[in-house]
Amino acid sequence: MGIGDMRRVETGSCTDLYYVDPGVYEVSGHTSVYLLDGERPAIIESGIGKHTDRVLAALDELAISREEIEVIALTHVHLDHAGGAGELAAACPNAEVVVHEQGAPHLVDPATLVAGTKQVVGESGWQFYTDPEPISEDRIREVTDGDVIDLGDHELAVHYAPGHATHQVVYHDPANDAVFTADVLGCFYEQFDTARVATPPPTFDLDQCLDDIEVLREIDAETLLYSHFGPRPADGALDAYADVLKAWVARVAQTRRRQDDDRAAFKHLLEVNDVPEGWSDDLEYGELRMNFSGAVTYLDQQEGAPRDERERPAAE
């Protein structure tokens, strides 16, 4: 599946559901945007604003007019999930933009989110992004745990899952026996047999992430709809990612103990990290920098206070 391609989700019991690869970070197979061609058509996730045209082209391919889209549902407001929401909302004038109540202010005024992203990914990482278009408050529907989005022949049941980010939710579609997983289960790329972690600062919380996995276990959906990347059967995925997540945090902790400072620890992890095929050095640097920084922040919080004497990885 290449950049701009769209496929029907044929996993499990899914019907009338498609996913498109908008080419986030200029690579294929990184980020999915889902299109639900139901009674009330919906877009789930948006990708980054650089590639909205590919999402709209997929609507055209499905013969869904932009005026027919009634919901743009975002799992959280990190820019790889919500950066294109403003452009999609402008192109789809009848759509309400659904997001957790803590994320809504960042859609109205993205300045803080943009500044935080630049700090995390560094200058080399920001090249893959663009400033998101603000969304008017009257276009946004704030949701929280237990809410339901009515799509006619489908619904999206909202479950709060704040371990990855305090504004993250997952959406359960009972009609398809599927759940849009956001980043609760990390990133599942075709080149790897297991998911890679998604542990960004400043609010990554290992214990809460493990609790979020239990939320998915209670939902017990047949199909997992990853934002990174595509649909997969649920069999074994929850336990496998819990192990990956715990192992990653333990690895960061061990590497920090063995190195002189966090700069050296990050450099070591960068040297031994497996890089997905087709990824640039800048992309891998930015992703690892984000995940390392989130794990470091979590570990320091567990110790009671940041270790000021440690140096953070530099933005290069």
mmCIF file of N, CA and C in Angstrom, residues 44 71-76 96-103 141-151 154-162 165-174 178-182 184 212 215-216 218-219:
data_model
loop_
_atom_site.group_PDB
_atom_site.id
_atom_site.type_symbol
_atom_site.label_atom_id
_atom_site.label_comp_id
_atom_site.label_asym_id
_atom_site.label_seq_id
_atom_site.Cartn_x
_atom_site.Cartn_y
_atom_site.Cartn_z
ATOM 1 N N ILE A 44 -12.366 9.338 10.543
ATOM 2 C CA ILE A 44 -11.743 9.141 11.853
ATOM 3 C C ILE A 44 -10.247 9.356 11.691
ATOM 4 N N VAL A 71 -19.267 13.848 10.455
ATOM 5 C CA VAL A 71 -18.419 13.761 11.645
ATOM 6 C C VAL A 71 -16.959 13.607 11.227
ATOM 7 N N ILE A 72 -16.090 14.373 11.867
ATOM 8 C CA ILE A 72 -14.644 14.168 11.812
ATOM 9 C C ILE A 72 -14.226 13.864 13.247
ATOM 10 N N ALA A 73 -13.945 12.602 13.542
ATOM 11 C CA ALA A 73 -13.659 12.166 14.906
ATOM 12 C C ALA A 73 -12.154 12.003 15.094
ATOM 13 N N LEU A 74 -11.614 12.676 16.074
ATOM 14 C CA LEU A 74 -10.184 12.636 16.370
ATOM 15 C C LEU A 74 -9.959 11.877 17.668
ATOM 16 N N THR A 75 -8.982 10.981 17.683
ATOM 17 C CA THR A 75 -8.699 10.255 18.921
ATOM 18 C C THR A 75 -7.954 11.134 19.922
ATOM 19 N N HIS A 76 -7.115 12.037 19.426
ATOM 20 C CA HIS A 76 -6.454 13.021 20.276
ATOM 21 C C HIS A 76 -5.849 14.085 19.377
ATOM 22 N N GLU A 96 -19.231 18.021 12.108
ATOM 23 C CA GLU A 96 -18.790 18.429 13.430
ATOM 24 C C GLU A 96 -17.489 17.706 13.731
ATOM 25 N N VAL A 97 -16.578 18.402 14.402
ATOM 26 C CA VAL A 97 -15.288 17.835 14.753
ATOM 27 C C VAL A 97 -15.372 17.349 16.196
ATOM 28 N N VAL A 98 -15.189 16.049 16.382
ATOM 29 C CA VAL A 98 -15.349 15.415 17.691
ATOM 30 C C VAL A 98 -13.975 15.183 18.300
ATOM 31 N N VAL A 99 -13.818 15.591 19.564
ATOM 32 C CA VAL A 99 -12.532 15.449 20.242
ATOM 33 C C VAL A 99 -12.790 15.461 21.747
ATOM 34 N N HIS A 100 -11.877 14.873 22.503
ATOM 35 C CA HIS A 100 -12.016 14.907 23.959
ATOM 36 C C HIS A 100 -11.984 16.349 24.459
ATOM 37 N N GLU A 101 -12.696 16.602 25.523
ATOM 38 C CA GLU A 101 -12.862 17.960 26.036
ATOM 39 C C GLU A 101 -11.531 18.632 26.367
ATOM 40 N N GLN A 102 -10.524 17.858 26.771
ATOM 41 C CA GLN A 102 -9.230 18.467 27.065
ATOM 42 C C GLN A 102 -8.456 18.849 25.805
ATOM 43 N N GLY A 103 -8.811 18.246 24.680
ATOM 44 C CA GLY A 103 -8.120 18.566 23.439
ATOM 45 C C GLY A 103 -8.743 19.708 22.670
ATOM 46 N N ARG A 141 -17.413 19.384 18.783
ATOM 47 C CA ARG A 141 -18.186 18.695 19.810
ATOM 48 C C ARG A 141 -17.214 18.059 20.788
ATOM 49 N N GLU A 142 -17.264 18.489 22.035
ATOM 50 C CA GLU A 142 -16.413 17.925 23.072
ATOM 51 C C GLU A 142 -17.061 16.665 23.633
ATOM 52 N N VAL A 143 -16.263 15.609 23.781
ATOM 53 C CA VAL A 143 -16.771 14.344 24.318
ATOM 54 C C VAL A 143 -15.899 13.893 25.472
ATOM 55 N N THR A 144 -16.436 12.969 26.247
ATOM 56 C CA THR A 144 -15.691 12.357 27.336
ATOM 57 C C THR A 144 -16.143 10.913 27.482
ATOM 58 N N ASP A 145 -15.582 10.224 28.438
ATOM 59 C CA ASP A 145 -15.847 8.804 28.609
ATOM 60 C C ASP A 145 -17.344 8.532 28.752
ATOM 61 N N GLY A 146 -17.845 7.565 27.991
ATOM 62 C CA GLY A 146 -19.246 7.177 28.061
ATOM 63 C C GLY A 146 -20.136 7.832 27.034
ATOM 64 N N ASP A 147 -19.644 8.846 26.343
ATOM 65 C CA ASP A 147 -20.440 9.479 25.289
ATOM 66 C C ASP A 147 -20.542 8.556 24.077
ATOM 67 N N VAL A 148 -21.559 8.797 23.256
ATOM 68 C CA VAL A 148 -21.777 8.013 22.041
ATOM 69 C C VAL A 148 -22.038 8.965 20.882
ATOM 70 N N ILE A 149 -21.359 8.735 19.771
ATOM 71 C CA ILE A 149 -21.556 9.520 18.549
ATOM 72 C C ILE A 149 -22.464 8.710 17.633
ATOM 73 N N ASP A 150 -23.606 9.234 17.338
ATOM 74 C CA ASP A 150 -24.609 8.535 16.534
ATOM 75 C C ASP A 150 -24.307 8.726 15.055
ATOM 76 N N LEU A 151 -24.030 7.626 14.370
ATOM 77 C CA LEU A 151 -23.785 7.669 12.929
ATOM 78 C C LEU A 151 -24.878 6.928 12.151
ATOM 79 N N HIS A 154 -24.245 3.053 12.386
ATOM 80 C CA HIS A 154 -23.078 2.812 13.226
ATOM 81 C C HIS A 154 -23.112 3.786 14.394
ATOM 82 N N GLU A 155 -22.307 3.514 15.391
ATOM 83 C CA GLU A 155 -22.066 4.474 16.449
ATOM 84 C C GLU A 155 -20.624 4.357 16.895
ATOM 85 N N LEU A 156 -20.125 5.431 17.450
ATOM 86 C CA LEU A 156 -18.786 5.430 18.020
ATOM 87 C C LEU A 156 -18.929 5.677 19.519
ATOM 88 N N ALA A 157 -18.678 4.634 20.300
ATOM 89 C CA ALA A 157 -18.729 4.751 21.756
ATOM 90 C C ALA A 157 -17.372 5.239 22.244
ATOM 91 N N VAL A 158 -17.385 6.280 23.062
ATOM 92 C CA VAL A 158 -16.167 6.953 23.494
ATOM 93 C C VAL A 158 -15.653 6.343 24.797
ATOM 94 N N HIS A 159 -14.362 5.982 24.801
ATOM 95 C CA HIS A 159 -13.709 5.469 26.010
ATOM 96 C C HIS A 159 -12.451 6.297 26.247
ATOM 97 N N TYR A 160 -12.365 6.886 27.418
ATOM 98 C CA TYR A 160 -11.217 7.725 27.768
ATOM 99 C C TYR A 160 -9.995 6.855 28.008
ATOM 100 N N ALA A 161 -8.850 7.249 27.434
ATOM 101 C CA ALA A 161 -7.614 6.451 27.524
ATOM 102 C C ALA A 161 -6.425 7.402 27.606
ATOM 103 N N PRO A 162 -6.170 7.983 28.788
ATOM 104 C CA PRO A 162 -5.227 9.099 28.901
ATOM 105 C C PRO A 162 -3.764 8.754 29.103
ATOM 106 N N ALA A 165 -1.752 10.331 26.191
ATOM 107 C CA ALA A 165 -1.999 11.771 26.240
ATOM 108 C C ALA A 165 -3.300 12.003 27.001
ATOM 109 N N THR A 166 -3.365 13.081 27.767
ATOM 110 C CA THR A 166 -4.537 13.319 28.608
ATOM 111 C C THR A 166 -5.786 13.651 27.808
ATOM 112 N N HIS A 167 -5.631 13.887 26.506
ATOM 113 C CA HIS A 167 -6.769 14.210 25.636
ATOM 114 C C HIS A 167 -7.080 13.059 24.674
ATOM 115 N N GLN A 168 -6.667 11.852 25.017
ATOM 116 C CA GLN A 168 -6.862 10.715 24.116
ATOM 117 C C GLN A 168 -8.104 9.898 24.485
ATOM 118 N N VAL A 169 -8.839 9.506 23.438
ATOM 119 C CA VAL A 169 -9.934 8.555 23.581
ATOM 120 C C VAL A 169 -9.777 7.486 22.507
ATOM 121 N N VAL A 170 -10.457 6.362 22.708
ATOM 122 C CA VAL A 170 -10.622 5.373 21.645
ATOM 123 C C VAL A 170 -12.106 5.307 21.322
ATOM 124 N N TYR A 171 -12.421 4.905 20.089
ATOM 125 C CA TYR A 171 -13.807 4.813 19.634
ATOM 126 C C TYR A 171 -14.137 3.359 19.301
ATOM 127 N N HIS A 172 -15.195 2.861 19.922
ATOM 128 C CA HIS A 172 -15.648 1.494 19.659
ATOM 129 C C HIS A 172 -16.841 1.545 18.712
ATOM 130 N N ASP A 173 -16.741 0.825 17.604
ATOM 131 C CA ASP A 173 -17.822 0.705 16.622
ATOM 132 C C ASP A 173 -18.409 -0.698 16.750
ATOM 133 N N PRO A 174 -19.474 -0.873 17.550
ATOM 134 C CA PRO A 174 -20.017 -2.222 17.762
ATOM 135 C C PRO A 174 -20.511 -2.889 16.487
ATOM 136 N N ALA A 178 -15.267 -3.462 16.067
ATOM 137 C CA ALA A 178 -13.921 -2.923 15.880
ATOM 138 C C ALA A 178 -13.724 -1.719 16.783
ATOM 139 N N VAL A 179 -12.468 -1.431 17.077
ATOM 140 C CA VAL A 179 -12.146 -0.263 17.896
ATOM 141 C C VAL A 179 -10.996 0.500 17.261
ATOM 142 N N PHE A 180 -11.172 1.823 17.177
ATOM 143 C CA PHE A 180 -10.114 2.713 16.707
ATOM 144 C C PHE A 180 -9.194 2.956 17.902
ATOM 145 N N THR A 181 -7.970 2.447 17.814
ATOM 146 C CA THR A 181 -7.122 2.296 18.996
ATOM 147 C C THR A 181 -6.318 3.538 19.363
ATOM 148 N N ALA A 182 -6.344 4.590 18.532
ATOM 149 C CA ALA A 182 -5.484 5.746 18.782
ATOM 150 C C ALA A 182 -4.042 5.259 18.928
ATOM 151 N N VAL A 184 -3.056 3.759 21.905
ATOM 152 C CA VAL A 184 -3.088 2.895 23.089
ATOM 153 C C VAL A 184 -2.217 1.667 22.888
ATOM 154 N N ASP A 212 -5.120 1.501 30.177
ATOM 155 C CA ASP A 212 -5.824 1.737 28.908
ATOM 156 C C ASP A 212 -5.924 0.451 28.088
ATOM 157 N N VAL A 215 -8.787 -1.362 29.232
ATOM 158 C CA VAL A 215 -10.034 -0.819 28.665
ATOM 159 C C VAL A 215 -10.343 -1.513 27.345
ATOM 160 N N LEU A 216 -9.328 -1.673 26.508
ATOM 161 C CA LEU A 216 -9.526 -2.377 25.243
ATOM 162 C C LEU A 216 -9.883 -3.838 25.481
ATOM 163 N N GLU A 218 -11.626 -4.977 27.947
ATOM 164 C CA GLU A 218 -13.036 -5.002 28.329
ATOM 165 C C GLU A 218 -13.941 -4.789 27.125
ATOM 166 N N ILE A 219 -13.529 -3.953 26.193
ATOM 167 C CA ILE A 219 -14.304 -3.757 24.968
ATOM 168 C C ILE A 219 -14.358 -5.046 24.165
#
